[in-house]
Structure formats: C-alpha cells, structure tokens
C-alpha atoms as a printed R data frame, in Angstrom:
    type eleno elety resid chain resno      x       y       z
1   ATOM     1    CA   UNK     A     1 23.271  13.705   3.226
2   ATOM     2    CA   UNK     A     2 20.284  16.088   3.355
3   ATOM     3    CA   UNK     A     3 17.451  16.195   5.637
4   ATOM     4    CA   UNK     A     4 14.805  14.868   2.908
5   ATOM     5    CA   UNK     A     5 17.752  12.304   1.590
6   ATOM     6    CA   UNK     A     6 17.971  10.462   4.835
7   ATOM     7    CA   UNK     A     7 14.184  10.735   5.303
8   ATOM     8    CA   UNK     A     8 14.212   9.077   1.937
9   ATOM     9    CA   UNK     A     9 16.439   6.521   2.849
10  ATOM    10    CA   UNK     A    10 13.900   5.892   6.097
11  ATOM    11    CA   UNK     A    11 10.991   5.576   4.118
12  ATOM    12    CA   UNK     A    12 13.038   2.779   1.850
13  ATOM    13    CA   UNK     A    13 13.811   1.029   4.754
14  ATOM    14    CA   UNK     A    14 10.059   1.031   5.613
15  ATOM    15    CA   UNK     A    15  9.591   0.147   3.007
16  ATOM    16    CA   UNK     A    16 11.567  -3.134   2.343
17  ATOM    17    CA   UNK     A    17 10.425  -4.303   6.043
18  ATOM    18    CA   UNK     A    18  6.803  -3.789   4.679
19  ATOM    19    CA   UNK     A    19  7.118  -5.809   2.109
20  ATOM    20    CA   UNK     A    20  9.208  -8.700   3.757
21  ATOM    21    CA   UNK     A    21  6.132  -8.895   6.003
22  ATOM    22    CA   UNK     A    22  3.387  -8.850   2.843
23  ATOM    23    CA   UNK     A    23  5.479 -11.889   1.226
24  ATOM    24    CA   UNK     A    24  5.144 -13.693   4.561
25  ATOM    25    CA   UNK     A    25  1.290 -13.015   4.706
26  ATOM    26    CA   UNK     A    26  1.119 -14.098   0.804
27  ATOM    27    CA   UNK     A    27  3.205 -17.184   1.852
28  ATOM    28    CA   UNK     A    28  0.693 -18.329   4.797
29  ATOM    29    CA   UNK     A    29 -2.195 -17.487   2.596
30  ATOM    30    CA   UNK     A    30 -0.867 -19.550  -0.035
31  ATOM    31    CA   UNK     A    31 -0.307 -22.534   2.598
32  ATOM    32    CA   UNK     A    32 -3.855 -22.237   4.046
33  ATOM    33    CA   UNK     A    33 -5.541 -22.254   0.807
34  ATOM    34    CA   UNK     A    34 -3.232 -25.657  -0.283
35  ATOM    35    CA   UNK     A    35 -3.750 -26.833   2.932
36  ATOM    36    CA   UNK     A    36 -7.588 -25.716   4.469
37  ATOM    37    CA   UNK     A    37 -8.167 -26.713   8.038
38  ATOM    38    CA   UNK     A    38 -4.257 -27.400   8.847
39  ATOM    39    CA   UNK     A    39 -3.214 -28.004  12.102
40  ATOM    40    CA   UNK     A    40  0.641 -27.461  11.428
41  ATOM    41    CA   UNK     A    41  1.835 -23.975  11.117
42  ATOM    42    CA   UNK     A    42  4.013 -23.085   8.000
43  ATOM    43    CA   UNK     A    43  6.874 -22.231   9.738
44  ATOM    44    CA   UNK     A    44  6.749 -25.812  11.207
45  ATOM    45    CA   UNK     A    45  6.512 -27.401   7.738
46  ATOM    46    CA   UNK     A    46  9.428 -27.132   6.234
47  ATOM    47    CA   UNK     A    47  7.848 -25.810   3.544
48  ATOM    48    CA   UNK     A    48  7.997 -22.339   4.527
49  ATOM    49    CA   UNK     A    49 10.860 -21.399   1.646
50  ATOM    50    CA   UNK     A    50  9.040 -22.748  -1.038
51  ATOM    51    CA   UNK     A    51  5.654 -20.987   0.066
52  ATOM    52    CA   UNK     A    52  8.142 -17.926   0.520
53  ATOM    53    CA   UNK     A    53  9.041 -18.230  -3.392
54  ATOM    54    CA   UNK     A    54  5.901 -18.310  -4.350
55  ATOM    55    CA   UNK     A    55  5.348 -15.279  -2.639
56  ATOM    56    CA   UNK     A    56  8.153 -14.094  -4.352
57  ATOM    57    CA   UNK     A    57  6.589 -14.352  -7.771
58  ATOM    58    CA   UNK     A    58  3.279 -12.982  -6.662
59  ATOM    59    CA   UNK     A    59  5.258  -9.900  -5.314
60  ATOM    60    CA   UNK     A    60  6.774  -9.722  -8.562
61  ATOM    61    CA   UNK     A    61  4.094  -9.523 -10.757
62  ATOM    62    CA   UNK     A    62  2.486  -6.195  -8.328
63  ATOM    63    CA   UNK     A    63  3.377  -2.950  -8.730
64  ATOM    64    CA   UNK     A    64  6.172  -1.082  -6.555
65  ATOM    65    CA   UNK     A    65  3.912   0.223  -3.686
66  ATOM    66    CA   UNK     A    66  4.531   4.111  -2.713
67  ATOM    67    CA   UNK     A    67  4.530   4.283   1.256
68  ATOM    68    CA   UNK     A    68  2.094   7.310   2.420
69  ATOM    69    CA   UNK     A    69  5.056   8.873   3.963
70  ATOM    70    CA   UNK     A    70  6.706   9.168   1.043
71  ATOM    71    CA   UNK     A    71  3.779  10.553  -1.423
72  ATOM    72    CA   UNK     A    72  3.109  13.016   0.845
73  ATOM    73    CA   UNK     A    73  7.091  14.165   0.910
74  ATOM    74    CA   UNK     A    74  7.106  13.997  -2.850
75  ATOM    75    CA   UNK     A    75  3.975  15.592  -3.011
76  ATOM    76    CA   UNK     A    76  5.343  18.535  -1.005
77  ATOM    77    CA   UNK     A    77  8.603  18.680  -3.056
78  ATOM    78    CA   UNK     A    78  6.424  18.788  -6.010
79  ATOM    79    CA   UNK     A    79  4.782  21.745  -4.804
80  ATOM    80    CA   UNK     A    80  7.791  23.302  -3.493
81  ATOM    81    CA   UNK     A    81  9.554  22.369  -7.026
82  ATOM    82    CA   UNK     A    82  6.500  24.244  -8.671
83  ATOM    83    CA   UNK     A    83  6.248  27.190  -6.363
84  ATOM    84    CA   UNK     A    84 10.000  27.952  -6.996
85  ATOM    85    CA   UNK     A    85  9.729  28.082 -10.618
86  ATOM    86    CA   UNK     A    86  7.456  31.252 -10.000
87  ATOM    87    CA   UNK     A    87  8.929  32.742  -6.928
88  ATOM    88    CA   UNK     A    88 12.610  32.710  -6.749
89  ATOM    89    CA   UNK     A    89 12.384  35.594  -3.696
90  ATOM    90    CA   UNK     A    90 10.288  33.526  -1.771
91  ATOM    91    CA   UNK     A    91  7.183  35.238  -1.231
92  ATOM    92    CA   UNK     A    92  5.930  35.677   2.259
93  ATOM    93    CA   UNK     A    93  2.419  37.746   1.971
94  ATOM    94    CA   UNK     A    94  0.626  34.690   3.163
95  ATOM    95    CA   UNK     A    95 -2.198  35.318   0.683
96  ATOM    96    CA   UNK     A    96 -1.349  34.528  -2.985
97  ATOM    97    CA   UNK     A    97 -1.423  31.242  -4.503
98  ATOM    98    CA   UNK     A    98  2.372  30.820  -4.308
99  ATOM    99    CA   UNK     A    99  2.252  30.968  -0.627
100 ATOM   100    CA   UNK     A   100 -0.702  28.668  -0.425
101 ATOM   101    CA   UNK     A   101  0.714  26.252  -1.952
102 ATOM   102    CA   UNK     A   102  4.410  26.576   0.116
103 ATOM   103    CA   UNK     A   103  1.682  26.419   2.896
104 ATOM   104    CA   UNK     A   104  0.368  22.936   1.601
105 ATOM   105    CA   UNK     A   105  3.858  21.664   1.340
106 ATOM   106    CA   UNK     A   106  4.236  22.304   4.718
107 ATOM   107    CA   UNK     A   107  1.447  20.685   6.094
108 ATOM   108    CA   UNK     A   108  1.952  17.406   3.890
109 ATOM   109    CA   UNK     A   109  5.588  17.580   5.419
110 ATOM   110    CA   UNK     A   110  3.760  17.866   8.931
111 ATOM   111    CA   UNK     A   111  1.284  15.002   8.147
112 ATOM   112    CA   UNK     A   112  3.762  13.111   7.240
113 ATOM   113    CA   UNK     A   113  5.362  12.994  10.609
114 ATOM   114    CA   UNK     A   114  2.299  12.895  12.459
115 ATOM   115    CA   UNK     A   115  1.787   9.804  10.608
116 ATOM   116    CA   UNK     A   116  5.049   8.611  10.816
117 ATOM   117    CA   UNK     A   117  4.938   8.771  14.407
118 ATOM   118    CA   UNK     A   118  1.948   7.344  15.430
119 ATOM   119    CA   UNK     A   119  2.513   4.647  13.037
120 ATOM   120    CA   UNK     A   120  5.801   3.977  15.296
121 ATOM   121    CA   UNK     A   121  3.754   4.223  18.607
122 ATOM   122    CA   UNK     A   122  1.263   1.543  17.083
123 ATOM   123    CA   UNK     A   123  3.886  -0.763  15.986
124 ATOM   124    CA   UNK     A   124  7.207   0.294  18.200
125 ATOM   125    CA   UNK     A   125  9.449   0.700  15.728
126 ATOM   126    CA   UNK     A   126 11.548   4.320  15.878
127 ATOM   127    CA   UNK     A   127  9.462   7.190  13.717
C-alpha cells in the first residue's frame, strides 16, 4: 500500500467516525424538537434506534462530505498530476510556474498534517 493509499484509507476512517457522530447529533436534535423541555435523555428512551433511523434518512438525502484533510491531499495530487504532464524531468529552478505549483502541493501536503495533528491533540484520537 502506498504512503497516500493508507493516508487515504485514514481519512475514510475519519471519516465514517465523523459521520456516526453527525447522525447521533441529528438523532438528539430530532428528539428535542419532538420532545421540547425533556427531562429524559434519548439514550434513556428507548427510542434512541428509531431517532437513529431517522437520522439515517436525513444523512441520506446530504451530500458525501469531503474531510479537509483529504481536499487538501487531492488538491496537491491534482497539482502534482498537472505539473507532471509538463515536466517529466522534474524541474528544480525554484522559479517557474511548474515549481510553484510542486511548491503548493507541498505545502497543502504540510497543512494537511498540521491539521491533522492538532485536530488529534484537540480530540485525542492518533493523527
């Protein structure tokens, strides 16, 4: 597997966790607005699967969100993708277009691990 393969795989997993937690926020929301003023929590309920179903169809309706992580690596292989159709030597001046732009894939690959580490530190979940 290659280095931006597993990354991909990461950012999936991310992913998936990210949106197990948005159908349990859609879930309570839905309960609070049914049920203003409750004094029960939803997990107490026993209603918490049915709430989680509706969530389910709200989710379903959305469109597929794109984790920053992973525009920014797609981004970058975009540029990279572009930059190679040009230069297949690999030009290293440091001054043309070509190696501004291998320069911008770089720094959306660093951003991207910036941000994927401080959004670990802020959570504690493993960048």
């Amino acid at each position: 597997m290659t280095e931006r393969s597993t990354v991909g795989a990461s950012a999936v997993q991310a992913d998936s966790q990210n949106q197990a937690a948005l159908r349990d926020r859609i879930a309570e929301a839905l309960y609070t607005h049914d049920h203003p003023g409750h004094l029960v929590p939803l997990n107490k309920t026993g209603m918490g699967a049915a709430y989680r179903d509706t969530a389910d169809a709200v989710l379903a309706v959305l469109p597929e969100p794109v984790g920053r992580v992973a525009a920014w690596r797609a981004a970058a292989d975009e540029l990279d993708s572009i930059s190679d159709q040009f230069d297949g030597g690999g030009c290293l001046c440091g001054d043309c277009a070509l190696c501004t732009w291998t320069e911008a894939a770089r720094h959306l690959r660093r951003e991207a691990v910036e941000f994927q580490k401080a959004d670990a530190a802020d959570t504690g979940r493993p960048a």
